[in-house]
Every structure is written in structure tokens, then in C-alpha cells.
Coordinates of N, CA and C in Angstrom, one line a residue:
M1369 N 78.7 233.7 166.8 CA 78.3 234.3 168.1 C 79.0 235.6 168.2
S1370 N 78.4 236.5 169.0 CA 79.0 237.8 169.2 C 79.1 238.2 170.6
V1371 N 78.0 238.7 171.3 CA 78.1 239.4 172.6 C 77.2 238.7 173.6
V1372 N 77.8 238.4 174.8 CA 77.1 237.9 176.0 C 77.3 239.0 177.1
A1373 N 76.2 239.6 177.6 CA 76.3 240.6 178.6 C 75.8 240.0 179.9
L1374 N 76.6 240.3 181.0 CA 76.3 239.8 182.3 C 76.0 241.0 183.2
C1375 N 74.9 240.9 184.0 CA 74.6 242.0 185.0 C 74.0 241.4 186.2
S1376 N 73.7 242.2 187.2 CA 73.0 241.8 188.4 C 72.0 242.8 188.8
A1377 N 71.1 242.5 189.7 CA 70.0 243.4 190.1 C 70.1 243.8 191.5
H1378 N 71.0 243.1 192.3 CA 71.0 243.4 193.7 C 72.4 242.9 194.3
G1379 N 72.9 243.6 195.2 CA 74.1 243.2 195.9 C 75.3 242.9 195.0
A1380 N 76.1 241.9 195.4 CA 77.3 241.5 194.7 C 77.3 240.0 194.5
P1381 N 76.5 239.5 193.6 CA 76.5 238.0 193.5 C 77.7 237.4 192.7
G1382 N 78.6 238.3 192.2 CA 79.8 237.7 191.6 C 79.8 237.9 190.1
V1383 N 79.3 239.0 189.6 CA 79.3 239.2 188.1 C 80.7 239.2 187.5
T1384 N 81.6 239.9 188.2 CA 83.0 240.0 187.6 C 83.6 238.6 187.6
T1385 N 83.5 237.8 188.7 CA 84.0 236.5 188.7 C 83.4 235.6 187.7
A1386 N 82.1 235.7 187.5 CA 81.4 234.9 186.5 C 81.9 235.3 185.1
A1387 N 82.1 236.6 184.8 CA 82.6 237.0 183.5 C 84.0 236.5 183.3
L1388 N 84.9 236.6 184.3 CA 86.2 236.1 184.2 C 86.2 234.6 183.9
A1389 N 85.4 233.9 184.6 CA 85.3 232.4 184.5 C 84.9 232.0 183.1
L1390 N 83.9 232.7 182.5 CA 83.4 232.4 181.2 C 84.5 232.8 180.2
C1391 N 85.2 233.9 180.4 CA 86.2 234.4 179.5 C 87.4 233.4 179.5
W1392 N 87.8 232.9 180.7 CA 88.9 232.0 180.8 C 88.6 230.7 180.1
S1393 N 87.4 230.2 180.2 CA 87.0 228.9 179.7 C 86.6 229.0 178.2
W1394 N 86.4 230.1 177.7 CA 85.9 230.3 176.3 C 86.7 229.5 175.2
P1395 N 88.0 229.8 175.1 CA 88.8 229.1 174.1 C 88.8 227.6 174.2
Q1396 N 88.7 227.1 175.4 CA 88.6 225.6 175.5 C 87.3 225.1 175.1
A1397 N 86.2 225.8 175.5 CA 84.8 225.3 175.2 C 84.4 225.6 173.7
R1398 N 85.1 226.6 173.1 CA 84.7 227.0 171.8 C 86.1 227.1 171.0
P1399 N 86.7 225.9 170.6 CA 88.0 226.0 170.0 C 87.9 226.8 168.7
G1400 N 89.0 227.5 168.5 CA 89.1 228.4 167.3 C 88.5 229.8 167.4
R1401 N 87.8 230.0 168.6 CA 87.3 231.4 168.8 C 88.1 232.0 169.9
R1402 N 88.4 233.3 169.8 CA 89.0 234.1 170.9 C 87.9 234.8 171.6
V1403 N 88.2 235.4 172.7 CA 87.2 236.1 173.5 C 87.8 237.4 174.1
L1404 N 86.9 238.5 174.1 CA 87.3 239.7 174.7 C 86.3 240.0 175.8
L1405 N 86.9 240.3 177.0 CA 86.1 240.6 178.2 C 86.0 242.2 178.2
V1406 N 84.9 242.7 178.1 CA 84.7 244.2 178.2 C 84.3 244.6 179.6
D1407 N 85.1 245.4 180.2 CA 84.8 245.8 181.6 C 84.0 247.1 181.6
A1408 N 82.7 246.9 181.7 CA 81.8 248.0 181.4 C 81.0 248.5 182.7
D1409 N 81.4 248.1 183.8 CA 80.7 248.4 185.1 C 80.9 249.9 185.4
P1410 N 79.8 250.7 185.3 CA 80.0 252.2 185.5 C 80.2 252.5 187.0
A1411 N 80.0 251.6 187.9 CA 80.2 251.9 189.3 C 81.7 251.8 189.7
G1412 N 82.5 251.3 188.8 CA 83.9 251.1 189.0 C 84.3 249.7 188.8
S1413 N 85.4 249.5 188.2 CA 85.9 248.2 187.7 C 86.2 247.3 188.9
G1414 N 85.7 246.1 188.9 CA 86.1 245.1 189.8 C 87.4 244.4 189.4
L1415 N 87.7 244.5 188.1 CA 88.9 243.9 187.6 C 90.1 244.7 188.0
L1416 N 90.0 246.0 188.0 CA 91.1 246.9 188.4 C 91.6 246.8 189.8
T1417 N 90.6 246.4 190.7 CA 90.9 246.2 192.1 C 91.2 244.7 192.4
G1418 N 91.0 243.9 191.4 CA 91.2 242.4 191.6 C 92.3 241.9 190.7
Y1419 N 91.8 241.2 189.6 CA 92.6 240.5 188.7 C 93.7 241.4 188.1
L1420 N 93.3 242.7 187.8 CA 94.3 243.6 187.1 C 94.9 244.6 188.1
S1421 N 94.8 244.3 189.4 CA 95.4 245.2 190.4 C 96.8 245.5 190.3
P1422 N 97.7 244.6 189.7 CA 99.1 245.0 189.5 C 99.2 246.3 188.6
G1423 N 98.2 246.6 187.9 CA 98.2 247.8 187.0 C 98.1 247.5 185.6
V1424 N 97.7 248.4 184.8 CA 97.6 248.2 183.3 C 98.3 249.4 182.7
P1425 N 98.8 249.2 181.4 CA 99.4 250.3 180.7 C 98.5 251.4 180.4
D1426 N 99.0 252.6 180.3 CA 98.2 253.8 180.0 C 97.6 253.7 178.6
S1427 N 98.1 252.8 177.8 CA 97.7 252.8 176.4 C 96.4 251.9 176.2
V1428 N 95.9 251.3 177.3 CA 94.7 250.4 177.1 C 93.6 250.9 178.0
G1429 N 92.4 250.4 177.6 CA 91.2 250.7 178.4 C 90.1 251.4 177.7
V1430 N 88.9 251.4 178.3 CA 87.8 252.0 177.6 C 87.9 253.5 177.4
S1431 N 88.6 254.2 178.4 CA 88.8 255.6 178.3 C 89.7 256.0 177.1
V1432 N 90.7 255.1 176.8 CA 91.6 255.3 175.7 C 90.8 255.1 174.4
L1433 N 90.0 254.1 174.4 CA 89.2 253.8 173.2 C 88.2 254.9 172.9
A1434 N 87.6 255.5 174.0 CA 86.6 256.6 173.8 C 87.2 257.8 173.2
A1435 N 88.5 258.0 173.2 CA 89.2 259.1 172.6 C 89.2 259.0 171.0
A1436 N 88.9 257.8 170.5 CA 88.9 257.6 169.1 C 87.7 258.3 168.4
R1437 N 87.9 258.7 167.2 CA 86.8 259.4 166.5 C 86.2 258.5 165.5
G1438 N 84.9 258.6 165.3 CA 84.2 257.8 164.2 C 84.0 256.4 164.6
A1439 N 83.7 255.6 163.6 CA 83.4 254.1 163.8 C 84.7 253.4 164.4
L1440 N 84.5 252.5 165.2 CA 85.6 251.7 165.8 C 85.9 250.5 164.9
T1441 N 87.1 250.2 164.8 CA 87.5 249.0 164.0 C 88.0 247.9 165.0
P1442 N 87.9 246.7 164.5 CA 88.4 245.6 165.4 C 89.9 245.8 165.8
E1443 N 90.7 246.4 164.9 CA 92.1 246.7 165.3 C 92.2 247.7 166.4
Q1444 N 91.4 248.7 166.4 CA 91.4 249.7 167.4 C 91.0 249.1 168.8
V1445 N 89.9 248.3 168.7 CA 89.4 247.7 170.0 C 90.5 246.8 170.6
I1446 N 91.1 245.9 169.8 CA 92.1 245.0 170.2 C 93.3 245.7 170.7
G1447 N 93.7 246.8 170.0 CA 94.8 247.6 170.3 C 94.7 248.3 171.7
C1448 N 93.5 248.5 172.1 CA 93.2 249.1 173.4 C 93.0 248.1 174.5
S1449 N 93.1 246.8 174.2 CA 92.8 245.7 175.1 C 94.2 245.1 175.5
L1450 N 94.0 244.3 176.6 CA 95.2 243.6 177.2 C 95.1 242.1 177.0
A1451 N 96.1 241.5 176.5 CA 96.1 240.0 176.4 C 96.2 239.4 177.7
L1452 N 95.5 238.3 178.0 CA 95.5 237.6 179.3 C 96.4 236.4 179.2
D1453 N 96.7 236.0 178.0 CA 97.6 234.8 177.8 C 98.5 235.1 176.6
A1454 N 99.5 234.2 176.5 CA 100.6 234.4 175.5 C 100.0 234.4 174.1
E1455 N 98.9 233.6 173.9 CA 98.4 233.5 172.5 C 97.4 234.6 172.1
G1456 N 97.0 235.4 173.1 CA 96.0 236.4 172.9 C 94.6 235.8 172.6
A1457 N 94.4 234.6 173.1 CA 93.1 234.0 172.9 C 92.1 234.6 173.9
R1458 N 92.6 235.1 175.0 CA 91.7 235.8 176.0 C 92.3 237.2 176.2
M1459 N 91.4 238.2 176.0 CA 91.7 239.6 176.1 C 90.8 240.3 177.0
V1460 N 91.2 241.4 177.6 CA 90.3 242.3 178.4 C 90.4 243.7 178.0
L1461 N 89.3 244.4 177.9 CA 89.3 245.9 177.7 C 89.0 246.5 179.1
P1462 N 90.0 247.0 179.8 CA 89.8 247.4 181.2 C 88.9 248.6 181.2
G1463 N 88.2 248.7 182.4 CA 87.2 249.7 182.5 C 87.7 250.9 183.3
V1464 N 86.8 251.6 184.0 CA 87.1 252.8 184.8 C 87.2 252.5 186.3
A1465 N 88.0 253.2 186.9 CA 88.2 253.1 188.4 C 87.2 253.9 189.2
D1466 N 86.8 255.0 188.6 CA 85.9 256.0 189.3 C 84.6 256.2 188.5
P1467 N 83.5 256.1 189.1 CA 82.2 256.3 188.4 C 82.1 257.5 187.6
V1468 N 82.8 258.6 188.0 CA 82.8 259.9 187.3 C 83.3 259.7 185.9
Q1469 N 84.3 258.7 185.7 CA 84.9 258.5 184.4 C 83.9 257.8 183.5
A1470 N 82.8 257.3 184.0 CA 81.8 256.6 183.1 C 80.9 257.6 182.4
R1471 N 80.9 258.8 182.9 CA 79.9 259.8 182.3 C 80.0 259.9 180.8
P1472 N 81.2 260.1 180.3 CA 81.3 260.4 178.8 C 81.4 259.2 177.9
L1473 N 81.1 258.0 178.4 CA 81.4 256.8 177.6 C 80.1 256.3 176.8
G1474 N 79.0 257.0 176.9 CA 77.8 256.5 176.3 C 77.9 256.3 174.8
S1475 N 78.4 257.3 174.1 CA 78.5 257.1 172.6 C 79.6 256.0 172.3
M1476 N 80.6 255.9 173.1 CA 81.6 254.9 172.8 C 81.0 253.5 172.9
W1477 N 80.2 253.3 174.0 CA 79.5 252.0 174.1 C 78.7 251.6 172.9
T1478 N 78.0 252.6 172.3 CA 77.2 252.3 171.1 C 78.1 252.0 170.0
A1479 N 79.2 252.7 169.8 CA 80.1 252.4 168.7 C 80.8 251.0 168.9
L1480 N 81.0 250.6 170.2 CA 81.7 249.3 170.5 C 80.7 248.2 170.2
V1481 N 79.4 248.4 170.5 CA 78.4 247.4 170.2 C 78.4 247.1 168.7
S1482 N 78.5 248.2 167.9 CA 78.5 248.0 166.5 C 79.7 247.3 166.0
A1483 N 80.9 247.6 166.7 CA 82.1 247.0 166.3 C 82.1 245.5 166.6
A1484 N 81.3 245.0 167.5 CA 81.2 243.6 167.9 C 80.9 242.7 166.8
R1485 N 80.2 243.2 165.8 CA 79.9 242.4 164.6 C 81.2 242.1 163.8
D1486 N 82.0 243.1 163.7 CA 83.2 242.9 163.0 C 84.2 242.1 163.8
L1487 N 84.2 242.2 165.1 CA 85.0 241.4 165.9 C 84.6 239.9 165.8
S1488 N 83.3 239.7 165.7 CA 82.8 238.3 165.6 C 83.3 237.7 164.3
D1489 N 83.2 238.5 163.2 CA 83.7 238.1 161.9 C 85.2 237.7 161.9
A1490 N 85.9 238.4 162.8 CA 87.4 238.2 163.0 C 87.7 237.1 163.9
G1491 N 86.6 236.4 164.4 CA 86.9 235.3 165.3 C 86.9 235.6 166.8
V1492 N 86.4 236.8 167.2 CA 86.5 237.2 168.6 C 85.1 237.4 169.1
D1493 N 84.7 236.6 170.1 CA 83.4 236.8 170.8 C 83.7 237.8 172.0
V1494 N 82.6 238.3 172.5 CA 82.7 239.4 173.5 C 81.8 239.0 174.7
V1495 N 82.4 239.1 175.9 CA 81.7 238.9 177.2 C 81.8 240.3 177.9
V1496 N 80.6 240.8 178.3 CA 80.6 242.1 178.9 C 80.2 242.1 180.4
D1497 N 81.0 242.7 181.2 CA 80.6 242.8 182.6 C 79.9 244.2 182.8
V1498 N 78.6 244.2 182.9 CA 77.8 245.5 183.0 C 77.7 245.9 184.4
G1499 N 77.9 245.0 185.4 CA 77.7 245.4 186.8 C 76.2 245.3 187.1
R1500 N 75.9 246.1 188.2 CA 74.5 246.2 188.7 C 73.7 247.1 187.8
V1501 N 72.5 246.7 187.4 CA 71.6 247.5 186.6 C 71.1 248.7 187.4
G1502 N 70.8 249.8 186.7 CA 70.2 250.9 187.4 C 71.1 252.1 187.6
H1503 N 72.4 251.9 187.3 CA 73.4 253.0 187.5 C 73.1 254.2 186.6
Q1504 N 73.4 255.4 187.1 CA 73.1 256.6 186.3 C 73.8 256.5 184.9
F1505 N 75.0 256.0 184.8 CA 75.7 255.9 183.6 C 75.7 254.5 183.0
E1506 N 74.7 253.8 183.3 CA 74.7 252.4 182.8 C 74.8 252.3 181.3
P1507 N 75.6 251.3 180.8 CA 75.7 251.1 179.4 C 74.6 250.2 178.9
R1508 N 73.4 250.8 178.9 CA 72.2 250.0 178.6 C 72.2 249.4 177.3
V1509 N 72.9 249.9 176.3 CA 73.0 249.4 175.0 C 73.4 248.0 174.9
W1510 N 74.3 247.6 175.9 CA 74.8 246.2 175.9 C 73.6 245.3 176.3
L1511 N 72.8 245.7 177.2 CA 71.7 244.9 177.7 C 70.6 244.8 176.7
T1512 N 70.3 245.8 175.9 CA 69.3 245.7 174.9 C 69.7 245.1 173.6
Q1513 N 71.0 245.1 173.3 CA 71.4 244.6 172.0 C 72.3 243.4 172.0
A1514 N 72.7 243.0 173.1 CA 73.6 241.8 173.2 C 72.8 240.6 172.7
D1515 N 73.5 239.6 172.2 CA 72.9 238.4 171.7 C 72.3 237.6 172.8
L1516 N 72.9 237.7 174.0 CA 72.4 237.0 175.2 C 72.7 237.8 176.4
V1517 N 71.7 237.9 177.3 CA 71.9 238.6 178.6 C 71.7 237.6 179.7
G1518 N 72.7 237.6 180.6 CA 72.6 236.7 181.8 C 72.5 237.6 183.0
V1519 N 71.5 237.4 183.8 CA 71.3 238.1 185.1 C 71.8 237.2 186.2
V1520 N 72.9 237.7 186.8 CA 73.6 236.9 187.8 C 73.0 237.0 189.2
V1521 N 72.8 235.8 189.8 CA 72.2 235.8 191.1 C 72.9 234.7 192.0
A1522 N 72.7 234.9 193.3 CA 73.0 233.9 194.3 C 71.7 233.3 194.7
G1523 N 71.7 232.1 195.2 CA 70.5 231.4 195.6 C 69.8 231.9 196.9
T1524 N 69.5 233.1 196.9 CA 68.8 233.7 198.1 C 67.6 234.5 197.6
V1525 N 66.6 234.7 198.5 CA 65.5 235.5 198.2 C 65.9 236.9 197.9
A1526 N 66.9 237.5 198.7 CA 67.3 238.8 198.5 C 68.0 239.1 197.1
S1527 N 68.5 238.0 196.6 CA 69.1 238.2 195.2 C 68.2 237.9 194.1
V1528 N 67.3 236.8 194.3 CA 66.5 236.4 193.2 C 65.3 237.3 193.0
A1529 N 64.7 237.9 194.1 CA 63.5 238.7 193.9 C 63.7 239.9 193.0
P1530 N 64.8 240.7 193.3 CA 65.0 241.9 192.4 C 65.5 241.4 191.0
A1531 N 66.1 240.3 190.9 CA 66.5 239.7 189.6 C 65.3 239.4 188.7
A1532 N 64.2 238.9 189.4 CA 63.0 238.6 188.6 C 62.4 239.9 188.0
A1533 N 62.5 241.0 188.8 CA 62.0 242.3 188.3 C 62.8 242.8 187.1
A1534 N 64.2 242.6 187.2 CA 65.1 243.0 186.2 C 64.8 242.2 184.9
V1535 N 64.6 240.9 185.1 CA 64.3 240.0 183.9 C 63.0 240.5 183.2
R1536 N 62.0 240.8 183.9 CA 60.8 241.3 183.3 C 61.0 242.5 182.5
G1537 N 61.7 243.5 183.0 CA 62.0 244.7 182.3 C 62.9 244.5 181.1
L1538 N 63.9 243.7 181.2 CA 64.8 243.4 180.1 C 64.1 242.6 179.0
A1539 N 63.2 241.7 179.4 CA 62.4 240.9 178.4 C 61.6 241.9 177.5
V1540 N 61.0 242.9 178.1 CA 60.3 243.9 177.3 C 61.2 244.6 176.3
E1541 N 62.3 245.1 176.9 CA 63.2 245.9 176.1 C 63.9 245.0 175.0
R1542 N 64.0 243.7 175.2 CA 64.6 242.8 174.2 C 63.6 242.1 173.3
T1543 N 62.4 242.6 173.2 CA 61.4 242.0 172.3 C 62.1 241.7 170.9
G1544 N 61.9 240.5 170.5 CA 62.5 240.1 169.2 C 63.9 239.5 169.3
R1545 N 64.5 239.5 170.5 CA 65.8 238.9 170.8 C 65.6 237.8 171.8
L1546 N 66.7 237.1 172.1 CA 66.6 236.0 173.1 C 66.3 236.6 174.5
A1547 N 65.4 236.0 175.2 CA 65.0 236.4 176.5 C 66.2 236.3 177.5
P1548 N 66.3 237.1 178.5 CA 67.4 236.9 179.5 C 67.4 235.5 180.1
V1549 N 68.6 235.1 180.5 CA 68.8 233.8 181.2 C 69.3 234.1 182.6
G1550 N 69.2 233.2 183.5 CA 69.8 233.3 184.8 C 71.2 232.7 184.8
V1551 N 72.0 233.3 185.6 CA 73.4 232.8 185.9 C 73.5 232.7 187.4
V1552 N 73.5 231.5 187.9 CA 73.6 231.4 189.4 C 75.0 231.0 189.8
T1553 N 75.5 231.8 190.8 CA 76.9 231.6 191.2 C 77.0 230.7 192.5
D1554 N 75.9 230.6 193.2 CA 75.8 229.8 194.4 C 74.3 229.5 194.6
A1555 N 74.0 228.3 194.3 CA 72.5 227.9 194.3 C 72.0 227.9 195.7
G1556 N 72.8 227.8 196.7 CA 72.3 227.9 198.1 C 71.3 226.8 198.5
G1557 N 71.4 225.6 197.9 CA 70.5 224.6 198.2 C 69.3 224.5 197.3
Y1558 N 69.0 225.5 196.5 CA 67.9 225.5 195.6 C 68.3 224.8 194.3
S1559 N 67.3 224.2 193.6 CA 67.6 223.5 192.4 C 67.5 224.6 191.3
R1560 N 68.1 224.2 190.1 CA 68.1 225.0 188.9 C 66.6 225.4 188.5
V1561 N 65.8 224.4 188.6 CA 64.4 224.6 188.3 C 63.7 225.6 189.2
Q1562 N 64.0 225.5 190.5 CA 63.4 226.4 191.4 C 63.9 227.9 191.2
I1563 N 65.1 228.0 190.9 CA 65.7 229.3 190.6 C 65.1 229.9 189.3
A1564 N 65.0 229.0 188.3 CA 64.4 229.5 187.0 C 62.9 230.0 187.2
E1565 N 62.2 229.2 188.0 CA 60.8 229.6 188.2 C 60.7 230.9 189.0
A1566 N 61.6 231.1 190.0 CA 61.6 232.3 190.8 C 62.0 233.5 190.0
M1567 N 62.9 233.3 189.1 CA 63.4 234.4 188.3 C 62.5 234.7 187.1
G1568 N 61.7 233.8 186.7 CA 60.9 233.9 185.5 C 61.6 233.7 184.2
V1569 N 62.6 232.8 184.2 CA 63.4 232.5 183.0 C 63.2 231.0 182.7
T1570 N 63.6 230.7 181.4 CA 63.5 229.3 181.0 C 64.8 228.6 181.0
E1571 N 65.9 229.4 181.2 CA 67.2 228.8 181.2 C 68.0 229.4 182.3
V1572 N 68.8 228.5 183.0 CA 69.7 228.9 184.1 C 71.0 228.3 183.9
L1573 N 72.1 229.1 183.8 CA 73.4 228.6 183.7 C 74.0 228.6 185.1
E1574 N 74.5 227.4 185.6 CA 75.0 227.3 186.9 C 76.5 227.3 187.0
L1575 N 77.1 228.2 187.8 CA 78.5 228.2 188.1 C 78.7 227.7 189.5
A1576 N 79.8 226.9 189.7 CA 80.0 226.4 191.1 C 80.4 227.4 192.1
A1577 N 79.9 227.3 193.3 CA 80.4 228.1 194.4 C 81.7 227.6 194.8
D1578 N 82.8 228.3 194.3 CA 84.2 227.9 194.5 C 85.0 229.0 195.0
E1579 N 85.1 229.2 196.3 CA 85.8 230.3 196.9 C 87.3 230.3 196.5
W1580 N 87.9 229.1 196.5 CA 89.3 229.1 196.1 C 89.6 229.6 194.8
A1581 N 88.8 229.2 193.7 CA 89.1 229.7 192.4 C 88.7 231.1 192.3
A1582 N 87.6 231.6 193.0 CA 87.3 233.0 192.9 C 88.4 233.9 193.5
R1583 N 89.1 233.4 194.6 CA 90.2 234.1 195.2 C 91.4 234.1 194.2
A1584 N 91.6 233.0 193.5 CA 92.7 232.9 192.5 C 92.5 233.9 191.4
F1585 N 91.2 234.1 190.9 CA 90.9 235.1 189.9 C 91.2 236.5 190.5
A1586 N 90.8 236.8 191.7 CA 91.0 238.1 192.3 C 92.5 238.4 192.5
A1587 N 93.3 237.4 192.7 CA 94.7 237.6 192.9 C 95.5 237.5 191.6
G1588 N 94.8 237.1 190.5 CA 95.5 237.0 189.2 C 96.3 235.7 189.2
E1589 N 96.1 234.8 190.0 CA 96.9 233.5 190.1 C 96.1 232.4 189.3
V1590 N 96.2 232.5 188.0 CA 95.3 231.7 187.2 C 96.2 230.6 186.4
A1591 N 97.0 229.9 187.1 CA 97.9 228.9 186.5 C 97.9 227.7 187.3
G1592 N 98.2 226.5 186.7 CA 98.3 225.3 187.4 C 97.1 224.4 187.2
W1593 N 97.4 223.1 187.4 CA 96.3 222.1 187.2 C 95.2 222.2 188.2
R1594 N 95.4 222.7 189.4 CA 94.3 222.8 190.4 C 93.3 223.8 189.9
F1595 N 93.9 224.9 189.4 CA 93.0 226.0 188.9 C 92.2 225.5 187.7
E1596 N 92.8 224.9 186.7 CA 92.2 224.5 185.5 C 91.1 223.4 185.8
R1597 N 91.3 222.6 186.8 CA 90.4 221.6 187.1 C 89.4 221.9 188.3
S1598 N 89.4 223.2 188.6 CA 88.6 223.6 189.7 C 87.1 223.5 189.4
P1599 N 86.2 223.3 190.4 CA 84.8 223.3 190.1 C 84.3 224.5 189.3
L1600 N 84.8 225.7 189.6 CA 84.3 226.9 188.9 C 84.7 226.8 187.4
L1601 N 85.9 226.4 187.1 CA 86.3 226.3 185.7 C 85.6 225.2 184.9
R1602 N 85.3 224.1 185.6 CA 84.6 223.0 184.9 C 83.2 223.5 184.6
A1603 N 82.5 224.1 185.6 CA 81.2 224.6 185.4 C 81.1 225.7 184.3
A1604 N 82.1 226.5 184.3 CA 82.2 227.6 183.3 C 82.3 227.1 181.9
R1605 N 83.1 226.0 181.7 CA 83.2 225.4 180.4 C 81.9 224.9 179.9
A1606 N 81.2 224.2 180.8 CA 79.8 223.7 180.5 C 78.9 224.9 180.2
A1607 N 79.0 226.0 180.9 CA 78.1 227.1 180.6 C 78.4 227.7 179.3
V1608 N 79.7 227.8 178.9 CA 80.0 228.4 177.6 C 79.5 227.5 176.5
E1609 N 79.6 226.2 176.7 CA 79.1 225.3 175.7 C 77.6 225.5 175.5
R1610 N 76.9 225.7 176.6 CA 75.4 225.9 176.6 C 75.1 227.2 175.9
V1611 N 75.9 228.3 176.2 CA 75.7 229.5 175.5 C 75.9 229.4 174.0
G1612 N 76.8 228.6 173.6 CA 77.0 228.3 172.1 C 75.8 227.7 171.5
A1613 N 75.1 226.8 172.3 CA 73.9 226.2 171.8 C 72.7 227.2 171.7
L1614 N 72.7 228.2 172.7 CA 71.6 229.1 172.7 C 71.7 230.2 171.7
V1615 N 72.9 230.6 171.4 CA 73.1 231.8 170.5 C 73.5 231.3 169.1
P1616 N 72.8 231.7 168.1 CA 73.2 231.3 166.7 C 74.6 231.7 166.4
E1617 N 75.3 230.9 165.6 CA 76.6 231.2 165.2 C 76.7 232.4 164.4
R1618 N 77.6 233.3 164.6 CA 77.8 234.5 163.9 C 76.6 235.4 163.9
A1619 N 76.0 235.5 165.1 CA 74.8 236.4 165.2 C 75.2 237.8 164.9
V1620 N 74.3 238.5 164.3 CA 74.5 239.9 163.9 C 73.7 240.9 164.7
L1621 N 74.4 241.8 165.4 CA 73.7 242.8 166.1 C 73.1 243.8 165.2
R1622 N 71.9 244.3 165.5 CA 71.2 245.3 164.7 C 70.7 246.4 165.6

């Protein structure tokens, strides 16, 4: 496996929380694999104002990586990333705080997508928080070349209707690759089948509406049995297992 990209089409249905939940659950759901969360939202990082709000070293982040010349190596990427646990099984590549900083990152994203193949060979899978689609400096390459794209929605008409349009557009751009899937963060009383039909997808990954665990992620308080057994983390582990079934092992980006 290599790259899973998450995006939204309207509002704030919880892309960053979904990405964090998948990242945190990854080593448990896929033993022997590490995971890198790439913070690629060009509108400004939700991690820097939440989970990473205590601050990050000046030596890490996408802007630091963008200063590298030529092809990116796994060592460079990991060197610019921040470990989220003592074992380094969960890592994050912090993004930008200001949308203006996203302007010069286009070529770096392309190089990083290419580096994802080598990262996968080194046992590191990649989850990407792309944010809301349609931004001027959108890292579109993640959405067109990722092994799997998840469009994140809440169970409301206001969220699902624009998501359906995004799914149609992405499906055309991703001809020959896996079609987009839905990722629902709060079903709002709708069934998975109803949401799938409304979005025009054949697969929906469901994450629990768990405000307590979402707040814990935002505060960086990710320890203790209550957190690990929270509905969000349990659902995220099941979602990662399903992703593993959908995406061929050691998929190669082309």
C-alpha cells in the first residue's frame, strides 16, 4: 500500500480529524507498517492550530522539504517529519500556516508523490490531508495519483450534494485507478447505503461521531485507555482494515 488522500467538498466535515484518526490507528490495524500523515491543506494547516499547536521545530515541515533540490528520498522526507510516538510508527509532515506559503509547493508535491513509492518499499504508508477541494494552490496531484481517495462528508444534504459533484469529477480524473470512496464522520441518521447512493460511490468508510475523541486530538491529549477504546478509534481501526482490503499491497504510483 502507499497513499490514501482525504479531501472534502464543502464546509468542515472533519478531514483533519479523520486523517489523524486513521494515522493513529494505522500501526494497530496494519501491524508491521508505519504511517506518515502529510499535512497538505493549502488553506492552512488544521494540525498547526490543533494537535501541533504547542509548536514544531523549524527543521520540519513541507516548507523545509520544498527547499531540497532534485528527487526526494525517504530519508529526506522522514527527516523533515515529526514522530508522534516513541517508536516512530506514526509520523507527521507539518503543513503551512498561511495560504500564501502554499504557492511555491506545487513541484514539491509532485516530487513527494513520487517518493511515496520508495516510502512504501521502506514500510511507510502515507495518509494525506488535502483539505477542501478547489483551492487556488490545491495539491491536485495527490487526488489524481493517490492509490485511494476518500471524500469526507457529514450526513447532511449540504455536505453530501457537493461531495457527489466532487466524486464525479475525481472519477473522471482517476480513470484507470480506484474510484473515490466516501468517508462519513457523522451519518446524521442516514444509513451507509443511503450516503453511498447520494454520493455516487460504491464504498463508504464510516467514522464515529465522537466529540470527546475529536477534542482529544485537537488538544494533543492522545493517551490512556479511554482514548484508545473510544468509538472514533475503534471505527478508525475498522476503516484502516477496509482500506487495506481495497488497496493492493505495495501499490505503485505511476
